[in-house]
């Protein structure tokens, strides 16, 4: 990067960190550290909730998802506004009435200590693993840009965010997320304008979007029901609804954000603000990925977006000739496709249906050839990885956006976009570490290990727990290889555990006669069922059940067996 980009990046990131440290310079009690004295306004809550979910993975991985799969992923979020309304009406009043630090405190009063502890442990495991992905995402960027070792970069990134979180607690997390969201949205809007300005002079935004639509990239509403399809309207409004109810209603990283509000009404408004803004924001992030895809219809893209993988192949006497042959063929296909895309645009302007169909068929055929050549490079990478004993990931989806940012944005904008991704990383990781520490201290340490100690003692332990979780999350991140896509990997981990946690809370809220022992046993059964279904379904290498359906399955099993066991052993 140019020195101007480094200056912009450090000015934005360091400025936000210093602001957070200044705002929290007087934090002296465990309540202030963990809950921020419950003084946040609704817009701070709304932005904080949004920023907590919108991690660096969102801005690194989601555009790559759109580049490959179009707008379909936005359907995943269609259940989010429904979940927000349900939580605002039924759940928030209970949390505020009981004046809890964590969502899991409620479970002890409703059930017993073992059920509270089980839910807390399930959360700690799921959020700890997910936080590993959150740290890995920006680390991939730095390693790619600077040529640093990925493991070292993960350690440095995690250490910086851990220090920032330890210093200020939940208030530092929440107050800085306002500035972070502003930087994020400004960066994305500026990027979109720059991409459009670099289209060929004769190609308008409408022309380009028309091409994307012809190539199936603009499909945001798939009404066909399918158990195997990950993203359609039905999975978004039913299966994903359970995921969002659990994430926003029982995951401490989110509960802690809105329990820091000045009042119940402020927290309600904050969640409703998130309900109104989140889907359009996510759609815009995906649309940015579509714009990157369109940019590379007119500008030759690399045959593989992870340049370090290509460098390894080109250093090998065995693989270099094969890569060069693929590159030559790829260049020829791109030139032909570029002409075909321009012909498609011309045919659309002329209004000739036959010409449009002919041009569209040619574009799709050439696009298929391009994908096949990319797959060949992926096969070479896998072969090299096996022969050399070095772990290389053939999937390059998560490198698409950062490749565009580093190579095609003007000076200054590169630094701003890197700052955008780091702001998202800081906000999400800090929220996760803060929530992990809070749950560890309040639900485990203070309740079962050292009850009755002083406030100063618990404040010190909270900071120590933050450091401990920071180290553990760095450890998790160090062993993470790129999944099919980072954003999907995070949601898969959540789907393996959130259904069970939600089932516990559904029984707690809705079925007052069922006691702790039946729901505790049912939760163990539910979690075992979800894990078994997930891995059994994939034994043949084919996914017959979309992972989002694990959320209602886990919840349903817990509720069903709670009724059955309640009938057998009664309320205990």
Tab-separated table of N, CA and C in Angstrom, residues 276-419:
chain	number	residue	atom	x	y	z
A	276	UNK	N	-35.286	-2.331	10.803
A	276	UNK	CA	-35.564	-1.532	9.606
A	276	UNK	C	-34.354	-1.385	8.696
A	277	UNK	N	-33.164	-1.360	9.268
A	277	UNK	CA	-31.956	-1.011	8.508
A	277	UNK	C	-31.146	-2.219	8.057
A	278	UNK	N	-31.170	-3.312	8.806
A	278	UNK	CA	-30.230	-4.413	8.579
A	278	UNK	C	-30.368	-5.055	7.199
A	279	UNK	N	-31.592	-5.368	6.779
A	279	UNK	CA	-31.759	-6.044	5.486
A	279	UNK	C	-31.301	-5.155	4.329
A	280	UNK	N	-31.701	-3.871	4.277
A	280	UNK	CA	-31.167	-3.006	3.212
A	280	UNK	C	-29.644	-2.883	3.254
A	281	UNK	N	-29.072	-2.795	4.461
A	281	UNK	CA	-27.617	-2.688	4.561
A	281	UNK	C	-26.940	-3.938	4.014
A	282	UNK	N	-27.463	-5.103	4.398
A	282	UNK	CA	-26.874	-6.353	3.919
A	282	UNK	C	-27.041	-6.480	2.414
A	283	UNK	N	-28.195	-6.025	1.919
A	283	UNK	CA	-28.404	-6.033	0.477
A	283	UNK	C	-27.403	-5.148	-0.243
A	284	UNK	N	-27.066	-4.011	0.356
A	284	UNK	CA	-26.097	-3.106	-0.271
A	284	UNK	C	-24.692	-3.711	-0.263
A	285	UNK	N	-24.334	-4.412	0.818
A	285	UNK	CA	-23.031	-5.087	0.861
A	285	UNK	C	-22.953	-6.128	-0.251
A	286	UNK	N	-24.024	-6.900	-0.417
A	286	UNK	CA	-24.064	-7.887	-1.492
A	286	UNK	C	-24.022	-7.208	-2.862
A	287	UNK	N	-24.745	-6.101	-2.999
A	287	UNK	CA	-24.752	-5.391	-4.281
A	287	UNK	C	-23.364	-4.859	-4.621
A	288	UNK	N	-22.595	-4.496	-3.596
A	288	UNK	CA	-21.206	-4.090	-3.833
A	288	UNK	C	-20.425	-5.244	-4.455
A	289	UNK	N	-20.689	-6.464	-3.970
A	289	UNK	CA	-20.066	-7.641	-4.571
A	289	UNK	C	-20.498	-7.842	-6.011
A	290	UNK	N	-21.768	-7.565	-6.300
A	290	UNK	CA	-22.266	-7.636	-7.683
A	290	UNK	C	-21.539	-6.621	-8.563
A	291	UNK	N	-21.323	-5.422	-8.021
A	291	UNK	CA	-20.603	-4.393	-8.782
A	291	UNK	C	-19.166	-4.822	-9.067
A	292	UNK	N	-18.535	-5.480	-8.096
A	292	UNK	CA	-17.182	-6.002	-8.325
A	292	UNK	C	-17.219	-7.050	-9.436
A	293	UNK	N	-18.222	-7.927	-9.397
A	293	UNK	CA	-18.396	-8.928	-10.453
A	293	UNK	C	-18.536	-8.250	-11.816
A	294	UNK	N	-19.353	-7.203	-11.876
A	294	UNK	CA	-19.558	-6.486	-13.140
A	294	UNK	C	-18.287	-5.778	-13.597
A	295	UNK	N	-17.544	-5.229	-12.648
A	295	UNK	CA	-16.269	-4.579	-12.978
A	295	UNK	C	-15.353	-5.559	-13.704
A	296	UNK	N	-15.329	-6.805	-13.223
A	296	UNK	CA	-14.447	-7.810	-13.816
A	296	UNK	C	-15.030	-8.443	-15.085
A	297	UNK	N	-16.185	-7.968	-15.523
A	297	UNK	CA	-16.657	-8.342	-16.857
A	297	UNK	C	-16.014	-7.458	-17.917
A	298	UNK	N	-15.514	-6.295	-17.489
A	298	UNK	CA	-14.903	-5.346	-18.422
A	298	UNK	C	-13.401	-5.180	-18.192
A	299	UNK	N	-12.916	-5.654	-17.055
A	299	UNK	CA	-11.489	-5.613	-16.716
A	299	UNK	C	-11.048	-7.034	-16.401
A	300	UNK	N	-9.947	-7.474	-16.995
A	300	UNK	CA	-9.533	-8.873	-16.842
A	300	UNK	C	-9.231	-9.204	-15.376
A	301	UNK	N	-9.915	-10.206	-14.827
A	301	UNK	CA	-9.655	-10.621	-13.448
A	301	UNK	C	-8.512	-11.629	-13.394
A	302	UNK	N	-7.956	-11.870	-12.220
A	302	UNK	CA	-6.969	-12.949	-12.093
A	302	UNK	C	-7.656	-14.304	-12.230
A	303	UNK	N	-6.918	-15.288	-12.642
A	303	UNK	CA	-7.492	-16.629	-12.782
A	303	UNK	C	-7.749	-17.257	-11.417
A	304	UNK	N	-7.069	-16.734	-10.394
A	304	UNK	CA	-7.287	-17.169	-9.007
A	304	UNK	C	-7.009	-15.965	-8.119
A	305	UNK	N	-7.914	-15.690	-7.166
A	305	UNK	CA	-7.825	-14.436	-6.416
A	305	UNK	C	-6.850	-14.473	-5.245
A	306	UNK	N	-6.416	-15.646	-4.831
A	306	UNK	CA	-5.414	-15.727	-3.763
A	306	UNK	C	-4.030	-15.751	-4.409
A	307	UNK	N	-3.386	-14.599	-4.450
A	307	UNK	CA	-2.132	-14.472	-5.197
A	307	UNK	C	-1.011	-15.312	-4.592
A	308	UNK	N	-1.060	-15.573	-3.296
A	308	UNK	CA	-0.005	-16.387	-2.682
A	308	UNK	C	-0.085	-17.827	-3.166
A	309	UNK	N	-1.303	-18.335	-3.405
A	309	UNK	CA	-1.457	-19.678	-3.963
A	309	UNK	C	-0.868	-19.751	-5.371
A	310	UNK	N	-1.182	-18.741	-6.187
A	310	UNK	CA	-0.640	-18.713	-7.550
A	310	UNK	C	0.881	-18.637	-7.535
A	311	UNK	N	1.420	-17.855	-6.608
A	311	UNK	CA	2.876	-17.718	-6.512
A	311	UNK	C	3.519	-19.065	-6.198
A	312	UNK	N	2.885	-19.838	-5.316
A	312	UNK	CA	3.422	-21.171	-4.986
A	312	UNK	C	3.454	-22.064	-6.226
A	313	UNK	N	2.374	-22.051	-6.988
A	313	UNK	CA	2.323	-22.886	-8.190
A	313	UNK	C	3.361	-22.447	-9.216
A	314	UNK	N	3.532	-21.137	-9.357
A	314	UNK	CA	4.461	-20.613	-10.360
A	314	UNK	C	5.913	-20.819	-9.968
A	315	UNK	N	6.163	-21.079	-8.684
A	315	UNK	CA	7.522	-21.383	-8.231
A	315	UNK	C	7.877	-22.851	-8.463
A	316	UNK	N	6.867	-23.675	-8.746
A	316	UNK	CA	7.078	-25.109	-8.937
A	316	UNK	C	7.335	-25.420	-10.407
A	317	UNK	N	8.411	-26.138	-10.679
A	317	UNK	CA	8.714	-26.527	-12.058
A	317	UNK	C	7.641	-27.442	-12.633
A	318	UNK	N	6.988	-28.201	-11.759
A	318	UNK	CA	5.945	-29.127	-12.205
A	318	UNK	C	4.666	-28.397	-12.578
A	319	UNK	N	4.286	-27.429	-11.768
A	319	UNK	CA	2.978	-26.789	-11.933
A	319	UNK	C	3.018	-25.507	-12.765
A	320	UNK	N	4.201	-24.878	-12.913
A	320	UNK	CA	4.267	-23.613	-13.635
A	320	UNK	C	3.744	-23.726	-15.071
A	321	UNK	N	4.171	-24.719	-15.855
A	321	UNK	CA	3.677	-24.806	-17.241
A	321	UNK	C	2.160	-24.993	-17.307
A	322	UNK	N	1.607	-25.766	-16.374
A	322	UNK	CA	0.157	-25.996	-16.364
A	322	UNK	C	-0.596	-24.700	-16.073
A	323	UNK	N	-0.077	-23.932	-15.118
A	323	UNK	CA	-0.713	-22.657	-14.777
A	323	UNK	C	-0.649	-21.694	-15.955
A	324	UNK	N	0.494	-21.643	-16.627
A	324	UNK	CA	0.646	-20.732	-17.762
A	324	UNK	C	-0.318	-21.092	-18.887
A	325	UNK	N	-0.498	-22.378	-19.130
A	325	UNK	CA	-1.445	-22.806	-20.167
A	325	UNK	C	-2.874	-22.382	-19.822
A	326	UNK	N	-3.243	-22.569	-18.543
A	326	UNK	CA	-4.590	-22.171	-18.108
A	326	UNK	C	-4.759	-20.662	-18.230
A	327	UNK	N	-3.722	-19.911	-17.857
A	327	UNK	CA	-3.792	-18.447	-17.946
A	327	UNK	C	-4.021	-17.987	-19.387
A	328	UNK	N	-3.305	-18.601	-20.323
A	328	UNK	CA	-3.456	-18.218	-21.729
A	328	UNK	C	-4.878	-18.488	-22.215
A	329	UNK	N	-5.393	-19.659	-21.856
A	329	UNK	CA	-6.756	-19.999	-22.250
A	329	UNK	C	-7.762	-19.075	-21.561
A	330	UNK	N	-7.489	-18.750	-20.301
A	330	UNK	CA	-8.368	-17.866	-19.530
A	330	UNK	C	-8.424	-16.474	-20.167
A	331	UNK	N	-7.270	-15.967	-20.591
A	331	UNK	CA	-7.220	-14.649	-21.233
A	331	UNK	C	-8.054	-14.628	-22.514
A	332	UNK	N	-7.954	-15.711	-23.279
A	332	UNK	CA	-8.709	-15.784	-24.537
A	332	UNK	C	-10.215	-15.828	-24.264
A	333	UNK	N	-10.609	-16.608	-23.269
A	333	UNK	CA	-12.032	-16.704	-22.911
A	333	UNK	C	-12.544	-15.358	-22.418
A	334	UNK	N	-11.730	-14.665	-21.604
A	334	UNK	CA	-12.172	-13.369	-21.077
A	334	UNK	C	-12.414	-12.368	-22.204
A	335	UNK	N	-11.482	-12.291	-23.157
A	335	UNK	CA	-11.643	-11.336	-24.260
A	335	UNK	C	-12.925	-11.616	-25.042
A	336	UNK	N	-13.181	-12.901	-25.263
A	336	UNK	CA	-14.392	-13.269	-25.994
A	336	UNK	C	-15.642	-12.945	-25.167
A	337	UNK	N	-15.560	-13.188	-23.847
A	337	UNK	CA	-16.713	-12.897	-22.988
A	337	UNK	C	-16.958	-11.395	-22.883
A	338	UNK	N	-15.884	-10.621	-22.815
A	338	UNK	CA	-16.017	-9.163	-22.746
A	338	UNK	C	-16.794	-8.640	-23.957
A	339	UNK	N	-16.448	-9.151	-25.129
A	339	UNK	CA	-17.160	-8.752	-26.349
A	339	UNK	C	-18.613	-9.218	-26.309
A	340	UNK	N	-18.824	-10.425	-25.767
A	340	UNK	CA	-20.187	-10.961	-25.691
A	340	UNK	C	-21.055	-10.143	-24.735
A	341	UNK	N	-20.473	-9.695	-23.634
A	341	UNK	CA	-21.212	-8.864	-22.672
A	341	UNK	C	-21.614	-7.538	-23.318
A	342	UNK	N	-20.690	-6.920	-24.036
A	342	UNK	CA	-21.007	-5.661	-24.722
A	342	UNK	C	-22.070	-5.880	-25.797
A	343	UNK	N	-22.014	-7.034	-26.462
A	343	UNK	CA	-23.040	-7.361	-27.466
A	343	UNK	C	-24.402	-7.547	-26.806
A	344	UNK	N	-24.403	-8.158	-25.615
A	344	UNK	CA	-25.658	-8.345	-24.875
A	344	UNK	C	-26.271	-6.996	-24.500
A	345	UNK	N	-25.424	-6.070	-24.058
A	345	UNK	CA	-25.910	-4.729	-23.706
A	345	UNK	C	-26.493	-4.034	-24.935
A	346	UNK	N	-25.800	-4.149	-26.061
A	346	UNK	CA	-26.287	-3.526	-27.307
A	346	UNK	C	-27.619	-4.137	-27.739
A	347	UNK	N	-27.728	-5.461	-27.621
A	347	UNK	CA	-28.969	-6.143	-28.008
A	347	UNK	C	-30.137	-5.703	-27.130
A	348	UNK	N	-29.878	-5.525	-25.828
A	348	UNK	CA	-30.929	-5.056	-24.917
A	348	UNK	C	-31.387	-3.643	-25.287
A	349	UNK	N	-30.434	-2.799	-25.651
A	349	UNK	CA	-30.787	-1.424	-26.039
A	349	UNK	C	-31.599	-1.404	-27.329
A	350	UNK	N	-31.265	-2.312	-28.249
A	350	UNK	CA	-31.975	-2.367	-29.531
A	350	UNK	C	-33.357	-2.987	-29.386
A	351	UNK	N	-33.544	-3.791	-28.323
A	351	UNK	CA	-34.852	-4.393	-28.078
A	351	UNK	C	-35.130	-5.630	-28.902
A	352	UNK	N	-34.084	-6.230	-29.471
A	352	UNK	CA	-34.252	-7.437	-30.272
A	352	UNK	C	-34.227	-8.663	-29.359
A	353	UNK	N	-35.371	-9.314	-29.202
A	353	UNK	CA	-35.473	-10.457	-28.296
A	353	UNK	C	-34.562	-11.604	-28.735
A	354	UNK	N	-34.529	-11.863	-30.031
A	354	UNK	CA	-33.689	-12.949	-30.550
A	354	UNK	C	-32.214	-12.660	-30.312
A	355	UNK	N	-31.812	-11.424	-30.583
A	355	UNK	CA	-30.410	-11.045	-30.375
A	355	UNK	C	-30.032	-11.124	-28.897
A	356	UNK	N	-30.958	-10.723	-28.032
A	356	UNK	CA	-30.700	-10.797	-26.590
A	356	UNK	C	-30.500	-12.244	-26.158
A	357	UNK	N	-31.373	-13.138	-26.599
A	357	UNK	CA	-31.274	-14.551	-26.223
A	357	UNK	C	-29.972	-15.166	-26.725
A	358	UNK	N	-29.595	-14.817	-27.964
A	358	UNK	CA	-28.346	-15.347	-28.534
A	358	UNK	C	-27.133	-14.850	-27.750
A	359	UNK	N	-27.104	-13.546	-27.475
A	359	UNK	CA	-25.978	-12.964	-26.739
A	359	UNK	C	-25.922	-13.490	-25.306
A	360	UNK	N	-27.092	-13.636	-24.683
A	360	UNK	CA	-27.133	-14.134	-23.307
A	360	UNK	C	-26.617	-15.562	-23.231
A	361	UNK	N	-27.007	-16.395	-24.184
A	361	UNK	CA	-26.543	-17.783	-24.208
A	361	UNK	C	-25.026	-17.845	-24.361
A	362	UNK	N	-24.483	-16.963	-25.202
A	362	UNK	CA	-23.032	-16.950	-25.400
A	362	UNK	C	-22.311	-16.499	-24.140
A	363	UNK	N	-22.842	-15.462	-23.479
A	363	UNK	CA	-22.233	-14.978	-22.235
A	363	UNK	C	-22.225	-16.080	-21.177
A	364	UNK	N	-23.343	-16.780	-21.030
A	364	UNK	CA	-23.433	-17.833	-20.017
A	364	UNK	C	-22.485	-18.988	-20.331
A	365	UNK	N	-22.361	-19.312	-21.631
A	365	UNK	CA	-21.442	-20.385	-22.026
A	365	UNK	C	-19.998	-20.008	-21.706
A	366	UNK	N	-19.607	-18.791	-22.034
A	366	UNK	CA	-18.240	-18.337	-21.767
A	366	UNK	C	-17.990	-18.191	-20.266
A	367	UNK	N	-19.018	-17.783	-19.535
A	367	UNK	CA	-18.886	-17.695	-18.082
A	367	UNK	C	-18.654	-19.077	-17.486
A	368	UNK	N	-19.331	-20.085	-18.045
A	368	UNK	CA	-19.116	-21.460	-17.603
A	368	UNK	C	-17.700	-21.933	-17.906
A	369	UNK	N	-17.178	-21.557	-19.084
A	369	UNK	CA	-15.798	-21.910	-19.419
A	369	UNK	C	-14.812	-21.255	-18.449
A	370	UNK	N	-15.089	-20.000	-18.100
A	370	UNK	CA	-14.224	-19.283	-17.162
A	370	UNK	C	-14.215	-19.974	-15.800
A	371	UNK	N	-15.402	-20.388	-15.334
A	371	UNK	CA	-15.499	-21.099	-14.055
A	371	UNK	C	-14.736	-22.420	-14.108
A	372	UNK	N	-14.832	-23.113	-15.245
A	372	UNK	CA	-14.135	-24.395	-15.391
A	372	UNK	C	-12.623	-24.209	-15.299
A	373	UNK	N	-12.110	-23.147	-15.898
A	373	UNK	CA	-10.670	-22.868	-15.835
A	373	UNK	C	-10.249	-22.523	-14.408
A	374	UNK	N	-11.096	-21.778	-13.697
A	374	UNK	CA	-10.801	-21.483	-12.288
A	374	UNK	C	-10.766	-22.775	-11.468
A	375	UNK	N	-11.692	-23.675	-11.778
A	375	UNK	CA	-11.723	-24.961	-11.068
A	375	UNK	C	-10.458	-25.769	-11.339
A	376	UNK	N	-9.946	-25.676	-12.548
A	376	UNK	CA	-8.697	-26.379	-12.869
A	376	UNK	C	-7.536	-25.855	-12.026
A	377	UNK	N	-7.494	-24.537	-11.834
A	377	UNK	CA	-6.463	-23.964	-10.961
A	377	UNK	C	-6.642	-24.480	-9.542
A	378	UNK	N	-7.900	-24.549	-9.088
A	378	UNK	CA	-8.169	-25.082	-7.755
A	378	UNK	C	-7.678	-26.510	-7.603
A	379	UNK	N	-7.859	-27.321	-8.639
A	379	UNK	CA	-7.380	-28.708	-8.609
A	379	UNK	C	-5.855	-28.762	-8.547
A	380	UNK	N	-5.197	-27.857	-9.264
A	380	UNK	CA	-3.731	-27.793	-9.202
A	380	UNK	C	-3.266	-27.423	-7.795
A	381	UNK	N	-3.971	-26.488	-7.169
A	381	UNK	CA	-3.616	-26.073	-5.809
A	381	UNK	C	-3.777	-27.237	-4.839
A	382	UNK	N	-4.867	-27.983	-4.980
A	382	UNK	CA	-5.085	-29.146	-4.118
A	382	UNK	C	-3.999	-30.196	-4.337
A	383	UNK	N	-3.626	-30.402	-5.603
A	383	UNK	CA	-2.563	-31.360	-5.894
A	383	UNK	C	-1.233	-30.926	-5.317
A	384	UNK	N	-0.912	-29.655	-5.481
A	384	UNK	CA	0.334	-29.115	-4.911
A	384	UNK	C	0.335	-29.243	-3.395
A	385	UNK	N	-0.814	-28.969	-2.793
A	385	UNK	CA	-0.928	-29.035	-1.334
A	385	UNK	C	-0.637	-30.441	-0.825
A	386	UNK	N	-1.174	-31.436	-1.508
A	386	UNK	CA	-0.951	-32.826	-1.093
A	386	UNK	C	0.507	-33.239	-1.286
A	387	UNK	N	1.085	-32.860	-2.413
A	387	UNK	CA	2.458	-33.265	-2.717
A	387	UNK	C	3.484	-32.572	-1.824
A	388	UNK	N	3.242	-31.304	-1.526
A	388	UNK	CA	4.216	-30.528	-0.751
A	388	UNK	C	4.026	-30.657	0.753
A	389	UNK	N	2.839	-31.122	1.163
A	389	UNK	CA	2.547	-31.189	2.595
A	389	UNK	C	2.181	-29.845	3.192
A	390	UNK	N	2.049	-28.818	2.338
A	390	UNK	CA	1.656	-27.483	2.801
A	390	UNK	C	0.147	-27.321	2.650
A	391	UNK	N	-0.481	-26.748	3.652
A	391	UNK	CA	-1.926	-26.585	3.643
A	391	UNK	C	-2.310	-25.335	2.859
A	392	UNK	N	-2.857	-25.541	1.657
A	392	UNK	CA	-3.331	-24.439	0.823
A	392	UNK	C	-4.816	-24.645	0.550
A	393	UNK	N	-5.585	-23.568	0.616
A	393	UNK	CA	-7.022	-23.636	0.367
A	393	UNK	C	-7.315	-23.200	-1.062
A	394	UNK	N	-7.954	-24.087	-1.819
A	394	UNK	CA	-8.227	-23.801	-3.228
A	394	UNK	C	-9.347	-22.782	-3.406
A	395	UNK	N	-10.210	-22.653	-2.405
A	395	UNK	CA	-11.330	-21.718	-2.505
A	395	UNK	C	-10.836	-20.285	-2.313
A	396	UNK	N	-11.166	-19.420	-3.250
A	396	UNK	CA	-10.662	-18.040	-3.183
A	396	UNK	C	-11.768	-16.997	-3.051
A	397	UNK	N	-12.981	-17.408	-2.663
A	397	UNK	CA	-14.109	-16.468	-2.560
A	397	UNK	C	-13.794	-15.292	-1.642
A	398	UNK	N	-13.142	-15.588	-0.524
A	398	UNK	CA	-12.912	-14.548	0.473
A	398	UNK	C	-11.792	-13.584	0.085
A	399	UNK	N	-11.150	-13.826	-1.047
A	399	UNK	CA	-10.087	-12.938	-1.520
A	399	UNK	C	-10.556	-12.013	-2.643
A	400	UNK	N	-11.788	-12.198	-3.110
A	400	UNK	CA	-12.274	-11.428	-4.261
A	400	UNK	C	-12.293	-9.932	-3.959
A	401	UNK	N	-12.965	-9.547	-2.877
A	401	UNK	CA	-13.153	-8.124	-2.595
A	401	UNK	C	-11.834	-7.442	-2.264
A	402	UNK	N	-11.002	-8.091	-1.450
A	402	UNK	CA	-9.746	-7.457	-1.053
A	402	UNK	C	-8.804	-7.333	-2.251
A	403	UNK	N	-8.885	-8.276	-3.196
A	403	UNK	CA	-8.087	-8.166	-4.421
A	403	UNK	C	-8.495	-6.923	-5.209
A	404	UNK	N	-9.797	-6.704	-5.318
A	404	UNK	CA	-10.276	-5.505	-6.011
A	404	UNK	C	-9.830	-4.243	-5.280
A	405	UNK	N	-9.998	-4.214	-3.959
A	405	UNK	CA	-9.661	-3.024	-3.169
A	405	UNK	C	-8.197	-2.643	-3.351
A	406	UNK	N	-7.317	-3.611	-3.200
A	406	UNK	CA	-5.877	-3.334	-3.209
A	406	UNK	C	-5.369	-2.963	-4.600
A	407	UNK	N	-5.957	-3.543	-5.626
A	407	UNK	CA	-5.403	-3.371	-6.972
A	407	UNK	C	-6.106	-2.332	-7.841
A	408	UNK	N	-7.340	-1.961	-7.489
A	408	UNK	CA	-8.092	-1.119	-8.419
A	408	UNK	C	-8.681	0.155	-7.817
A	409	UNK	N	-8.625	0.318	-6.504
A	409	UNK	CA	-9.114	1.563	-5.914
A	409	UNK	C	-8.005	2.609	-5.902
A	410	UNK	N	-8.352	3.897	-5.929
A	410	UNK	CA	-7.326	4.955	-5.903
A	410	UNK	C	-6.687	5.082	-4.525
A	411	UNK	N	-5.542	5.754	-4.480
A	411	UNK	CA	-4.847	5.974	-3.210
A	411	UNK	C	-5.759	6.705	-2.219
A	412	UNK	N	-5.655	6.329	-0.998
A	412	UNK	CA	-6.517	6.900	0.027
A	412	UNK	C	-7.750	6.049	0.241
A	413	UNK	N	-8.410	5.648	-0.859
A	413	UNK	CA	-9.584	4.786	-0.749
A	413	UNK	C	-9.199	3.388	-0.293
A	414	UNK	N	-8.013	2.931	-0.707
A	414	UNK	CA	-7.558	1.614	-0.251
A	414	UNK	C	-7.434	1.621	1.267
A	415	UNK	N	-6.777	2.649	1.791
A	415	UNK	CA	-6.632	2.758	3.239
A	415	UNK	C	-7.967	2.853	3.946
A	416	UNK	N	-8.927	3.592	3.348
A	416	UNK	CA	-10.251	3.728	3.952
A	416	UNK	C	-10.977	2.388	3.986
A	417	UNK	N	-10.896	1.616	2.895
A	417	UNK	CA	-11.580	0.322	2.859
A	417	UNK	C	-10.944	-0.684	3.809
A	418	UNK	N	-9.621	-0.658	3.930
A	418	UNK	CA	-8.973	-1.522	4.917
A	418	UNK	C	-9.415	-1.102	6.319
A	419	UNK	N	-9.530	0.204	6.542
A	419	UNK	CA	-10.025	0.701	7.830
A	419	UNK	C	-11.457	0.240	8.070
